[in-house]
Short mmCIF file of N, CA, C and O in Angstrom, two decimals:
data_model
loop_
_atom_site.label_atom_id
_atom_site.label_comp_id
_atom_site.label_asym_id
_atom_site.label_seq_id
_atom_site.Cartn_x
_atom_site.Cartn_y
_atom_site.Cartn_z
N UNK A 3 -18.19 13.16 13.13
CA UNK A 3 -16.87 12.79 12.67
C UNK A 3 -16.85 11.28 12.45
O UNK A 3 -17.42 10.51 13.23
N UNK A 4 -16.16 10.86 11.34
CA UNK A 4 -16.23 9.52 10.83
C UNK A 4 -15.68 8.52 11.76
O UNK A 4 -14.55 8.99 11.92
N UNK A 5 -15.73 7.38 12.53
CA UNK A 5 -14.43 6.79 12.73
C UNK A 5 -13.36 6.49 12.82
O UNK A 5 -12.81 6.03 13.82
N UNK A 6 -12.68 6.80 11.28
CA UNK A 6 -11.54 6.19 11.36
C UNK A 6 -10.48 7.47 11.63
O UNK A 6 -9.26 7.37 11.82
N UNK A 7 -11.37 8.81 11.58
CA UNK A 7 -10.79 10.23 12.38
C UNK A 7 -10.76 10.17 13.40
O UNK A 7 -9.75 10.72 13.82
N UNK A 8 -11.52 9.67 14.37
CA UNK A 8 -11.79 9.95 15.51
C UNK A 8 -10.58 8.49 15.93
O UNK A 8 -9.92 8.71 16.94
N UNK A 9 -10.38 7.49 15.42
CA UNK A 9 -9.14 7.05 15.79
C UNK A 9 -7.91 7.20 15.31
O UNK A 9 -6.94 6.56 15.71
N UNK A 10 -7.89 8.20 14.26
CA UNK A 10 -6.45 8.33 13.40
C UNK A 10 -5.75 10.07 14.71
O UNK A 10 -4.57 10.41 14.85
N UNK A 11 -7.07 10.76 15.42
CA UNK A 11 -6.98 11.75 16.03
C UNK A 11 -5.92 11.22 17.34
O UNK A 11 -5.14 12.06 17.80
N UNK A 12 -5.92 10.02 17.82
CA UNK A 12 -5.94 10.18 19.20
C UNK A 12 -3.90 9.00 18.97
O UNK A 12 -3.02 8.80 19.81
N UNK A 13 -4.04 8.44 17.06
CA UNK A 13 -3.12 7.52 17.18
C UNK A 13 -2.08 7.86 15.84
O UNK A 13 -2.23 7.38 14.72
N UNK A 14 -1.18 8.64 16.17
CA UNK A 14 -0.17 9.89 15.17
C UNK A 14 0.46 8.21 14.27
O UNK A 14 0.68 8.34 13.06
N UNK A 15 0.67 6.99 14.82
CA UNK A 15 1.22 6.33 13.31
C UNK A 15 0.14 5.82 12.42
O UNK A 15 0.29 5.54 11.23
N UNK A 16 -1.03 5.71 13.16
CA UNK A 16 -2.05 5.38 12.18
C UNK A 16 -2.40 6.59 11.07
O UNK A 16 -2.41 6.37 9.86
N UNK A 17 -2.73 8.12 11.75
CA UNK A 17 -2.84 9.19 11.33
C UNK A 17 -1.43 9.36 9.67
O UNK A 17 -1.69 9.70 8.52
N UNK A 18 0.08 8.93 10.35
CA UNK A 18 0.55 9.23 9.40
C UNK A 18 0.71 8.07 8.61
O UNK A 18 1.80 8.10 8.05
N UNK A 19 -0.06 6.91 8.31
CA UNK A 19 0.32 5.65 7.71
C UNK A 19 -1.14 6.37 6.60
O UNK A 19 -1.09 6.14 5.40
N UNK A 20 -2.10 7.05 7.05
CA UNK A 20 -2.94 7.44 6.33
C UNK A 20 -2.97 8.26 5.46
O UNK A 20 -3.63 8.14 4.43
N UNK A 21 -2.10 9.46 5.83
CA UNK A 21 -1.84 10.15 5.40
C UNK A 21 -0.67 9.87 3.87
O UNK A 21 -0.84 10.26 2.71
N UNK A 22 0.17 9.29 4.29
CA UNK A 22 1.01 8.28 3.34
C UNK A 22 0.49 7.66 1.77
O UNK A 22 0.86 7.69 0.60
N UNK A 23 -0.75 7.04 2.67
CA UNK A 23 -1.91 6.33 1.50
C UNK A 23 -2.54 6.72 0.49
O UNK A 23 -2.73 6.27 -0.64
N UNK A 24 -2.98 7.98 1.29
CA UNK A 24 -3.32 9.05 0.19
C UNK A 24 -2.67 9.49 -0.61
O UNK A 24 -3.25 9.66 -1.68
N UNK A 25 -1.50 9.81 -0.56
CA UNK A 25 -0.59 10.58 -1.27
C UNK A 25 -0.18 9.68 -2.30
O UNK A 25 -0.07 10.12 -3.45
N UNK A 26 0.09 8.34 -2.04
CA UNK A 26 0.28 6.83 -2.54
C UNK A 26 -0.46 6.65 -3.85
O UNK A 26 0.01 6.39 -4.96
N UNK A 27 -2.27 6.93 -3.34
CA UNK A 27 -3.22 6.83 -4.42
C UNK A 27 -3.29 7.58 -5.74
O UNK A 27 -3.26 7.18 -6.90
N UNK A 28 -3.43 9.18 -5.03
CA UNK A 28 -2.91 10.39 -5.76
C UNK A 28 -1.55 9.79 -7.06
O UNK A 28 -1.62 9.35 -8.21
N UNK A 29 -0.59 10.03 -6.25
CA UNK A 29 0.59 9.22 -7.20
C UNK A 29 -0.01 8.32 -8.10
O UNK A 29 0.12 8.89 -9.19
N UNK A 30 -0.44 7.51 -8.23
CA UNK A 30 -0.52 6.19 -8.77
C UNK A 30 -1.34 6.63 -9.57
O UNK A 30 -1.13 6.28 -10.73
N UNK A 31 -2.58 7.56 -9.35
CA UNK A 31 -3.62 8.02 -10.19
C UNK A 31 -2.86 8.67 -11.39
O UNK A 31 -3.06 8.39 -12.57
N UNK A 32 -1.80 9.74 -10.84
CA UNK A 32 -1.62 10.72 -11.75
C UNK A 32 0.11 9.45 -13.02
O UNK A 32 0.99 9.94 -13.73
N UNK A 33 -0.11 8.31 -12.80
CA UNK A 33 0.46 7.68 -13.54
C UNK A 33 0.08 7.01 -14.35
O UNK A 33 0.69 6.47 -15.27
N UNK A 34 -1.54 7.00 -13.96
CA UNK A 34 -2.78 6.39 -15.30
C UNK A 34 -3.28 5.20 -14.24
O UNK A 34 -4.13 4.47 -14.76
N UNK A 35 -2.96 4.86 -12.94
CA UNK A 35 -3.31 2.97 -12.45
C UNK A 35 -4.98 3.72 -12.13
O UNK A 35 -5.15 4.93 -12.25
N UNK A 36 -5.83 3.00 -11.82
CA UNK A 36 -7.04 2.96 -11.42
C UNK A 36 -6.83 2.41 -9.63
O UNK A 36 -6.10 1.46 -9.34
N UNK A 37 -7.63 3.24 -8.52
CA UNK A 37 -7.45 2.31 -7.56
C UNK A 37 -8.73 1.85 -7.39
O UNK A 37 -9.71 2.59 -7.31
N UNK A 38 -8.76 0.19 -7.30
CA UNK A 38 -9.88 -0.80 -6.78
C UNK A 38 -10.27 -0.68 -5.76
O UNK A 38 -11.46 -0.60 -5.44
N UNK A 39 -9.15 -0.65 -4.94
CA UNK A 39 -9.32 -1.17 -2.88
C UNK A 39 -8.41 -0.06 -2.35
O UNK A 39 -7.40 0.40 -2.88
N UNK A 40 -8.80 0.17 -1.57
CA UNK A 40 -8.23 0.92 -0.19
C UNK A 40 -8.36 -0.13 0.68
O UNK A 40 -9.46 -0.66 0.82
N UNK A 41 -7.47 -0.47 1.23
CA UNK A 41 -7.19 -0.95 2.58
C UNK A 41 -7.94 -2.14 2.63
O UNK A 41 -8.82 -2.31 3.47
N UNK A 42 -7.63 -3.01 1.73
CA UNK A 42 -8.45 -4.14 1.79
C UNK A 42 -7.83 -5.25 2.97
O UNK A 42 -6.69 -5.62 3.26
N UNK A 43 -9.14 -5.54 3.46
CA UNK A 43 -8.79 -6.18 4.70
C UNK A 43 -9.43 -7.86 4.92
O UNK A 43 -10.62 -7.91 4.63
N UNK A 44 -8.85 -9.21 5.37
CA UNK A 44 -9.25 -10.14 5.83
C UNK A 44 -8.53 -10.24 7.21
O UNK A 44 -7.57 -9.60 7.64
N UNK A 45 -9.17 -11.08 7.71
CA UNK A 45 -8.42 -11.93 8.97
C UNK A 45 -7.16 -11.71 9.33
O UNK A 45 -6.69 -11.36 10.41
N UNK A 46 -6.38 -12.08 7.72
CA UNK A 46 -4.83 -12.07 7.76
C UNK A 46 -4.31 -10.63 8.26
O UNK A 46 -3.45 -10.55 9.14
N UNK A 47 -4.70 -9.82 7.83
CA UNK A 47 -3.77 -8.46 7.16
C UNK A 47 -4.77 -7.69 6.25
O UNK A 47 -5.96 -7.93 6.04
N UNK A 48 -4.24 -7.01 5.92
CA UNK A 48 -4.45 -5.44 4.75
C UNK A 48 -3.44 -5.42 3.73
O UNK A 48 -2.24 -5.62 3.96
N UNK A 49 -3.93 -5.19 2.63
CA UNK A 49 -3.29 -5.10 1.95
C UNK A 49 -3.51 -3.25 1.66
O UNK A 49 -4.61 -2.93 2.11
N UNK A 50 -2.92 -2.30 1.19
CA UNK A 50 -3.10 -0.74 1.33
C UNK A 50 -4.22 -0.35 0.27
O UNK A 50 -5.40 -0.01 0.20
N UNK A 51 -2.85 -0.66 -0.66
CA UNK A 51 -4.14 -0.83 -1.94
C UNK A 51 -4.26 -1.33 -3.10
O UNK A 51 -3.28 -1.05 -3.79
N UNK A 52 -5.10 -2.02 -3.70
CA UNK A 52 -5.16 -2.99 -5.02
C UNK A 52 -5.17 -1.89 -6.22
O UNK A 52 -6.01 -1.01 -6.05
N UNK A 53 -4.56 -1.81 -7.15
CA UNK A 53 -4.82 -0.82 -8.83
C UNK A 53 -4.40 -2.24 -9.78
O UNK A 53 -3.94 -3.38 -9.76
N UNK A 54 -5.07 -0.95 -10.71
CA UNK A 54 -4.88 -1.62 -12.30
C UNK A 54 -4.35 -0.94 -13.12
O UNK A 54 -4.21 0.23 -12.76
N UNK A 55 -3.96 -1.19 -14.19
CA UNK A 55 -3.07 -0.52 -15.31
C UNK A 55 -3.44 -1.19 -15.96
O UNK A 55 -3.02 -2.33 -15.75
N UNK A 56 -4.47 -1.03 -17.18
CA UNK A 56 -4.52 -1.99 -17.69
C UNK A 56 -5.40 -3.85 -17.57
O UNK A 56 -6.50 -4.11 -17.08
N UNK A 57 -4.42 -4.79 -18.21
CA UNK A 57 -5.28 -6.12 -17.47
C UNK A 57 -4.09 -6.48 -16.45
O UNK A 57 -3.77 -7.65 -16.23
N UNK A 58 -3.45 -5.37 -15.83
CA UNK A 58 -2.46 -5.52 -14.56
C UNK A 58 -2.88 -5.43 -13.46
O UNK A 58 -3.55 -4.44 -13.18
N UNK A 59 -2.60 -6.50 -12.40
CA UNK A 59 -3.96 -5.86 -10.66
C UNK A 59 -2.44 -6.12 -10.08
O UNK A 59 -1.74 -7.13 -10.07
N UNK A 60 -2.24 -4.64 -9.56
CA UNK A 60 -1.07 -3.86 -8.46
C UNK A 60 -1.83 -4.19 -7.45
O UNK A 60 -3.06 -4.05 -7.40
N UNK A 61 -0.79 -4.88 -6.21
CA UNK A 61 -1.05 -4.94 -5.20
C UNK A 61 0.42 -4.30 -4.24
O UNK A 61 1.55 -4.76 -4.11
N UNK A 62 -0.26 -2.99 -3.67
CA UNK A 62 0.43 -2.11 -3.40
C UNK A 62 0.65 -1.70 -2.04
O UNK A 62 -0.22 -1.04 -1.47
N UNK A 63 2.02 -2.11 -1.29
CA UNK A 63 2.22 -1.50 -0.17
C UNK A 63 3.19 0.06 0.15
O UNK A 63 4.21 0.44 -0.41
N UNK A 64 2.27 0.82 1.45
CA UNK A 64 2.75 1.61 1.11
C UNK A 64 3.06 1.82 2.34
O UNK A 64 2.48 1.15 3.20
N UNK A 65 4.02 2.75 2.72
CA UNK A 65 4.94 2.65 4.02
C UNK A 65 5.64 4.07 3.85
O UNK A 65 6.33 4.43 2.90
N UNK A 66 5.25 4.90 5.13
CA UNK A 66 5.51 6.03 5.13
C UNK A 66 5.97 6.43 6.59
O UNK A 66 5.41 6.14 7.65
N UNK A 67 7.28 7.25 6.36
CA UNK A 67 7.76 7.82 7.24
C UNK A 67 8.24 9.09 7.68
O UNK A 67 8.72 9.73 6.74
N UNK A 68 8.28 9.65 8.71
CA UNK A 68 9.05 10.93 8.89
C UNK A 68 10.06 11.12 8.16
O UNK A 68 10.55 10.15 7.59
N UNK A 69 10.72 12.68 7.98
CA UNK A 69 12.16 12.85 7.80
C UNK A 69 12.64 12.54 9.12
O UNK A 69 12.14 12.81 10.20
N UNK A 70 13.95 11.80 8.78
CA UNK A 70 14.70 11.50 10.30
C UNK A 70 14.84 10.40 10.53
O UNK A 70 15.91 9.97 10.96
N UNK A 71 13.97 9.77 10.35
CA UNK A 71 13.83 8.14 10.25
C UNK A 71 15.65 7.80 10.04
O UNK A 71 16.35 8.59 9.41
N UNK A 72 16.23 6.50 10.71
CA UNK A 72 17.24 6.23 10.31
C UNK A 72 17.42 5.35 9.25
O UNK A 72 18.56 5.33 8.81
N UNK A 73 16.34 4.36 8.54
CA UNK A 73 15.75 3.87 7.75
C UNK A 73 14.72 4.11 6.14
O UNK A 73 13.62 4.62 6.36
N UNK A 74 15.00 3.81 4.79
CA UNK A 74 14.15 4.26 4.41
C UNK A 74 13.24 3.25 4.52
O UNK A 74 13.54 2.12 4.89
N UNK A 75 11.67 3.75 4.07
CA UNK A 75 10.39 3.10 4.21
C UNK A 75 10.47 2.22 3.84
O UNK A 75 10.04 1.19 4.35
N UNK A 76 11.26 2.36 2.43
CA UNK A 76 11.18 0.76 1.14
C UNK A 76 11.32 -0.11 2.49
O UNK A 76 10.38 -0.65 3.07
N UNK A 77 12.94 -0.15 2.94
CA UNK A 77 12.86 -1.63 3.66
C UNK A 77 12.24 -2.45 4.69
O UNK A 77 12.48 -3.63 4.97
N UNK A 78 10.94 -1.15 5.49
CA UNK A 78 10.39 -2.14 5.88
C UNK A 78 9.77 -3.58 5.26
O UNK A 78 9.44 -4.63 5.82
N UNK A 79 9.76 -3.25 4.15
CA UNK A 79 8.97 -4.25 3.48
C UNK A 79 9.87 -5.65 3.18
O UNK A 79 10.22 -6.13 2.10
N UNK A 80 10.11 -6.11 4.47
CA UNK A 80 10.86 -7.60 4.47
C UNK A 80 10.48 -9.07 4.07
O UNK A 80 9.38 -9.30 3.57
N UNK A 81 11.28 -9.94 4.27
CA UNK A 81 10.58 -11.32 3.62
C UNK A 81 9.39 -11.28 4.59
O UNK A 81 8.53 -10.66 3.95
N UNK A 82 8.97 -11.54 5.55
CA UNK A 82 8.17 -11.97 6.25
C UNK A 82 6.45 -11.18 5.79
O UNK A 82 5.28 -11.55 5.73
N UNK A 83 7.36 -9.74 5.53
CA UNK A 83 5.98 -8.73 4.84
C UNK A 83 5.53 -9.54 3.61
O UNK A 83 4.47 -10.07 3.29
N UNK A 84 6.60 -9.43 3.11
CA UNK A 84 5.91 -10.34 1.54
C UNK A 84 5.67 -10.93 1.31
O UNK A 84 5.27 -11.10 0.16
N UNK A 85 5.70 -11.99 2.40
CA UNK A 85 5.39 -13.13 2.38
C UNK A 85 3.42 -13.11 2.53
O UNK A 85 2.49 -13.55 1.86
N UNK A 86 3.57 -12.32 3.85
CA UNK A 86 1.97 -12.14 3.99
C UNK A 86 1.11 -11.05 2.74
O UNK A 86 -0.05 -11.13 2.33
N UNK A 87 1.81 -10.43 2.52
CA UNK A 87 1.30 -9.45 1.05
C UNK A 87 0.61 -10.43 0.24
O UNK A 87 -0.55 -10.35 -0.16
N UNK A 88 1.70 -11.65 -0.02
CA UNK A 88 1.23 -12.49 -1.18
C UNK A 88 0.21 -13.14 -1.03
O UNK A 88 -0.56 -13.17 -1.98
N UNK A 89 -0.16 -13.91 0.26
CA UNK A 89 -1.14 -14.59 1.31
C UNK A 89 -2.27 -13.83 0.92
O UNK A 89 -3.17 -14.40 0.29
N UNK A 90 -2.36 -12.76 1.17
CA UNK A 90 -3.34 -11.80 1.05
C UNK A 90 -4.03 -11.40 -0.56
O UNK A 90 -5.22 -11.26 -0.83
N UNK A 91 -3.04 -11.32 -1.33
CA UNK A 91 -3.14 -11.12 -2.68
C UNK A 91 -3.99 -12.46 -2.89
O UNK A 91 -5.08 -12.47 -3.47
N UNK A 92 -3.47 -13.43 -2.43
CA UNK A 92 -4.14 -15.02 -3.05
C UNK A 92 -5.81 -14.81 -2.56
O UNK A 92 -6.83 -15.14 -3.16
N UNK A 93 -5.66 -14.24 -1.46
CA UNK A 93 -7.27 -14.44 -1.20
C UNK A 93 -8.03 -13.53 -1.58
O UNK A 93 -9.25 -13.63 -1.44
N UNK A 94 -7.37 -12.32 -2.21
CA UNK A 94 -8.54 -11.43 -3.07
C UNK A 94 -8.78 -11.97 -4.78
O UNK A 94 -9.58 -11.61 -5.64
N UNK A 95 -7.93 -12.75 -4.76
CA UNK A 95 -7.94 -12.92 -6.29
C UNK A 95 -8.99 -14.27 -5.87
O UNK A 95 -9.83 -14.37 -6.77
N UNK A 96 -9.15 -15.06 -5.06
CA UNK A 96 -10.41 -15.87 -4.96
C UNK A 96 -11.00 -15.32 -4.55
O UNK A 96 -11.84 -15.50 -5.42
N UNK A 97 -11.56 -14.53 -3.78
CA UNK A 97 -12.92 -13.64 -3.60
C UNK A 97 -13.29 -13.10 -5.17
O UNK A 97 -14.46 -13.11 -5.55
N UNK A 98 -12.28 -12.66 -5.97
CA UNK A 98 -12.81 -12.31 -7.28
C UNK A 98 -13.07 -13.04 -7.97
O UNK A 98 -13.83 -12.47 -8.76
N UNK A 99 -12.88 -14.64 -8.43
CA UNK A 99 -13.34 -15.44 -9.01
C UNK A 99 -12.94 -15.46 -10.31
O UNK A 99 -11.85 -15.93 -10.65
N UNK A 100 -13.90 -14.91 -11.22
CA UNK A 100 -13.66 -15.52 -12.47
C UNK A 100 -12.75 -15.02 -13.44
O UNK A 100 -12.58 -15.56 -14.54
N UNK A 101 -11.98 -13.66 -12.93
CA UNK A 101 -10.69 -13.04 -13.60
C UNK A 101 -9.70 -13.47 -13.75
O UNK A 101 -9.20 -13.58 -12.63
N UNK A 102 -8.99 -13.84 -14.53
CA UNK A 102 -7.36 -13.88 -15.10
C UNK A 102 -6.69 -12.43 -15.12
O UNK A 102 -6.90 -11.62 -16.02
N UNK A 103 -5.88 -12.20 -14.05
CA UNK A 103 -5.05 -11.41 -13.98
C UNK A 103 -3.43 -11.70 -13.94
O UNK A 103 -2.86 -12.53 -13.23
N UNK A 104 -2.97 -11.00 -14.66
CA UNK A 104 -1.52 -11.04 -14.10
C UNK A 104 -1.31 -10.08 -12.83
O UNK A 104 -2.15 -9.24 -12.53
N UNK A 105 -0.37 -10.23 -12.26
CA UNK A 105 -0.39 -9.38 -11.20
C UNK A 105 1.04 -9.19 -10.59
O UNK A 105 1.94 -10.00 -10.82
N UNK A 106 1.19 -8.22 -9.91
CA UNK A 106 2.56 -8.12 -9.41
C UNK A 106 2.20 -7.32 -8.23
O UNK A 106 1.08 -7.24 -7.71
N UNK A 107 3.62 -6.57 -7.78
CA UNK A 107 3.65 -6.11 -6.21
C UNK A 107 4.21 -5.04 -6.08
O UNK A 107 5.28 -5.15 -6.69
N UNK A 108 4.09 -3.62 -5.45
CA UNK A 108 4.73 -2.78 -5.79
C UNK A 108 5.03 -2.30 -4.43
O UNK A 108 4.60 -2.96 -3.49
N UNK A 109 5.82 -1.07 -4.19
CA UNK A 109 6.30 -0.47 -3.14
C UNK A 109 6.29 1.09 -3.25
O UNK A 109 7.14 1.74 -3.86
N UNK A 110 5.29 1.56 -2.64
CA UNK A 110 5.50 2.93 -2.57
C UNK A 110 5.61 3.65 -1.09
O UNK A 110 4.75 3.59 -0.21
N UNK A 111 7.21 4.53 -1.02
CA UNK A 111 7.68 4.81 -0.19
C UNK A 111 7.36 6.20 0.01
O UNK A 111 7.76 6.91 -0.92
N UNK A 112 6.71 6.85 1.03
CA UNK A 112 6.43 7.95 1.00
C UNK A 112 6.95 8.88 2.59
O UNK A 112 6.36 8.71 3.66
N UNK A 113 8.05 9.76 2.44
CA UNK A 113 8.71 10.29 3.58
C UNK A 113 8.21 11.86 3.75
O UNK A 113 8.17 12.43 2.65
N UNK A 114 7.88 12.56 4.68
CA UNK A 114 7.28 13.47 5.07
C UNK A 114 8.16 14.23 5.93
O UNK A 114 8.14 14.07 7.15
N UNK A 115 9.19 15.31 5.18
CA UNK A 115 9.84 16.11 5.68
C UNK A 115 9.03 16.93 6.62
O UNK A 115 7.82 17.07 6.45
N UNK A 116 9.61 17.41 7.48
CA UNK A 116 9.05 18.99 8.32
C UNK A 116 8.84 20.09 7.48
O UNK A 116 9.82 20.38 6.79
N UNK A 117 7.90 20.75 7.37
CA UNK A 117 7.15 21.81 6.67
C UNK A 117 7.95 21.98 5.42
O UNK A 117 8.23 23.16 5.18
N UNK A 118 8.47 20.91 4.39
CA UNK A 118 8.73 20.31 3.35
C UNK A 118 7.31 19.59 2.07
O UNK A 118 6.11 19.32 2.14
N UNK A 119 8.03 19.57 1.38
CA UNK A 119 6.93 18.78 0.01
C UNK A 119 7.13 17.20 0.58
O UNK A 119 8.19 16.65 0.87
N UNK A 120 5.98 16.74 0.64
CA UNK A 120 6.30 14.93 0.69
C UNK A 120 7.15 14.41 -0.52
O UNK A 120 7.23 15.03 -1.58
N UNK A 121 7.82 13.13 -0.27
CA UNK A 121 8.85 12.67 -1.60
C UNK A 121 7.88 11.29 -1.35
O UNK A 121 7.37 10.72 -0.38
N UNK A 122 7.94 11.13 -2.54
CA UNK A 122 7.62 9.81 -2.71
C UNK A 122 8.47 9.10 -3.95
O UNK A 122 8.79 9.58 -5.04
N UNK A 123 8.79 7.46 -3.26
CA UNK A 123 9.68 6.83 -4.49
C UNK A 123 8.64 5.50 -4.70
O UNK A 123 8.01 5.18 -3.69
N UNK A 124 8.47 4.88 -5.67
CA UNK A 124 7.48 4.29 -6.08
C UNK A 124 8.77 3.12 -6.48
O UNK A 124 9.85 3.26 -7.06
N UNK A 125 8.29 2.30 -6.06
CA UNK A 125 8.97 0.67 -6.83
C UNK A 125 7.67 -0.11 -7.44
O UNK A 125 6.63 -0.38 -6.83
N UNK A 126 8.02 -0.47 -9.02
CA UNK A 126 7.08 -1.32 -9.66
C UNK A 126 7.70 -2.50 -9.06
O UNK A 126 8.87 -2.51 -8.67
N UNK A 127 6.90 -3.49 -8.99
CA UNK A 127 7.25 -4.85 -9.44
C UNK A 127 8.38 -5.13 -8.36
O UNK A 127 9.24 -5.98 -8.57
N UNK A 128 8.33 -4.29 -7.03
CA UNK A 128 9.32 -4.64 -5.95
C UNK A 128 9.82 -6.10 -4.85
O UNK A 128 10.52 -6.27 -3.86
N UNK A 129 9.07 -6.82 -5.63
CA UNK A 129 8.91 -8.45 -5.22
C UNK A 129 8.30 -9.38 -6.05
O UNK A 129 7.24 -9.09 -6.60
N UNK A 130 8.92 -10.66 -6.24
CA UNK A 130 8.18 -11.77 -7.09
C UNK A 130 7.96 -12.37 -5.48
O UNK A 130 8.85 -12.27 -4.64
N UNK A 131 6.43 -13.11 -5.16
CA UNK A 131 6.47 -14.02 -3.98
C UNK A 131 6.76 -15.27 -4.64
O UNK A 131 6.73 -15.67 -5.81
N UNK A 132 7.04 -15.77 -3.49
CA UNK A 132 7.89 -17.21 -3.88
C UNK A 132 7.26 -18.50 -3.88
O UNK A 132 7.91 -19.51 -4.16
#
């Protein structure tokens, strides 16, 4: 068994933040984006996942919750998140070097009713960083 099973087994928000991701990718695929990165990671943070559309590089958080939640997912994604999203975005686009991209930020919210269909609401372009 891989790793990141054998810790998603023993830790139900990691398990369902994963589960989320997937469904996230899926989505995004079946809208035409390409995904680059899964869970790209430095020092700082993770970003979930990097796509393209195009000469567009989506940098995409995704945030998933139970039904029940008193909250939807979108708002976890506060100044302080986006702030580090962007942090993060800056340092993959210098690890990549010699590309000109435009780029933006998206939000995909994905809630997981009880023995229900998952919903997912997708925000393009859900933040300019500042």
């Amino acid at each position: 068994m891989s790793g990141w099973l054998r810790r998603e087994k023993g830790d139900p928000r990691r398990a369902l933040g994963r589960r989320g991701e997937i469904l996230a990718a899926r989505h995004l695929k079946s809208l035409g984006y390409s995904i680059l990165e899964r869970n790209f990671r430095t020092s700082l943070g993770e970003i979930d996942l990097i796509a393209c559309e195009g000469d567009l590089l989506i940098f995409v958080e995704v945030k998933t919750k139970k039904t029940g939640s008193f909250t939807p997912p979108e708002l976890s994604v506060d100044r302080r998140k986006q702030k580090k999203l962007a942090t993060l975005a800056q340092e993959y686009l210098a690890r990549e070097g010699e590309k000109s991209w435009s780029c933006r930020f998206d939000v995909v919210a994905v809630t997981l009713p009880t023995g229900g269909k998952p919903q997912i609401f997708h925000i393009p372009d859900a933040f300019r960083p500042e």
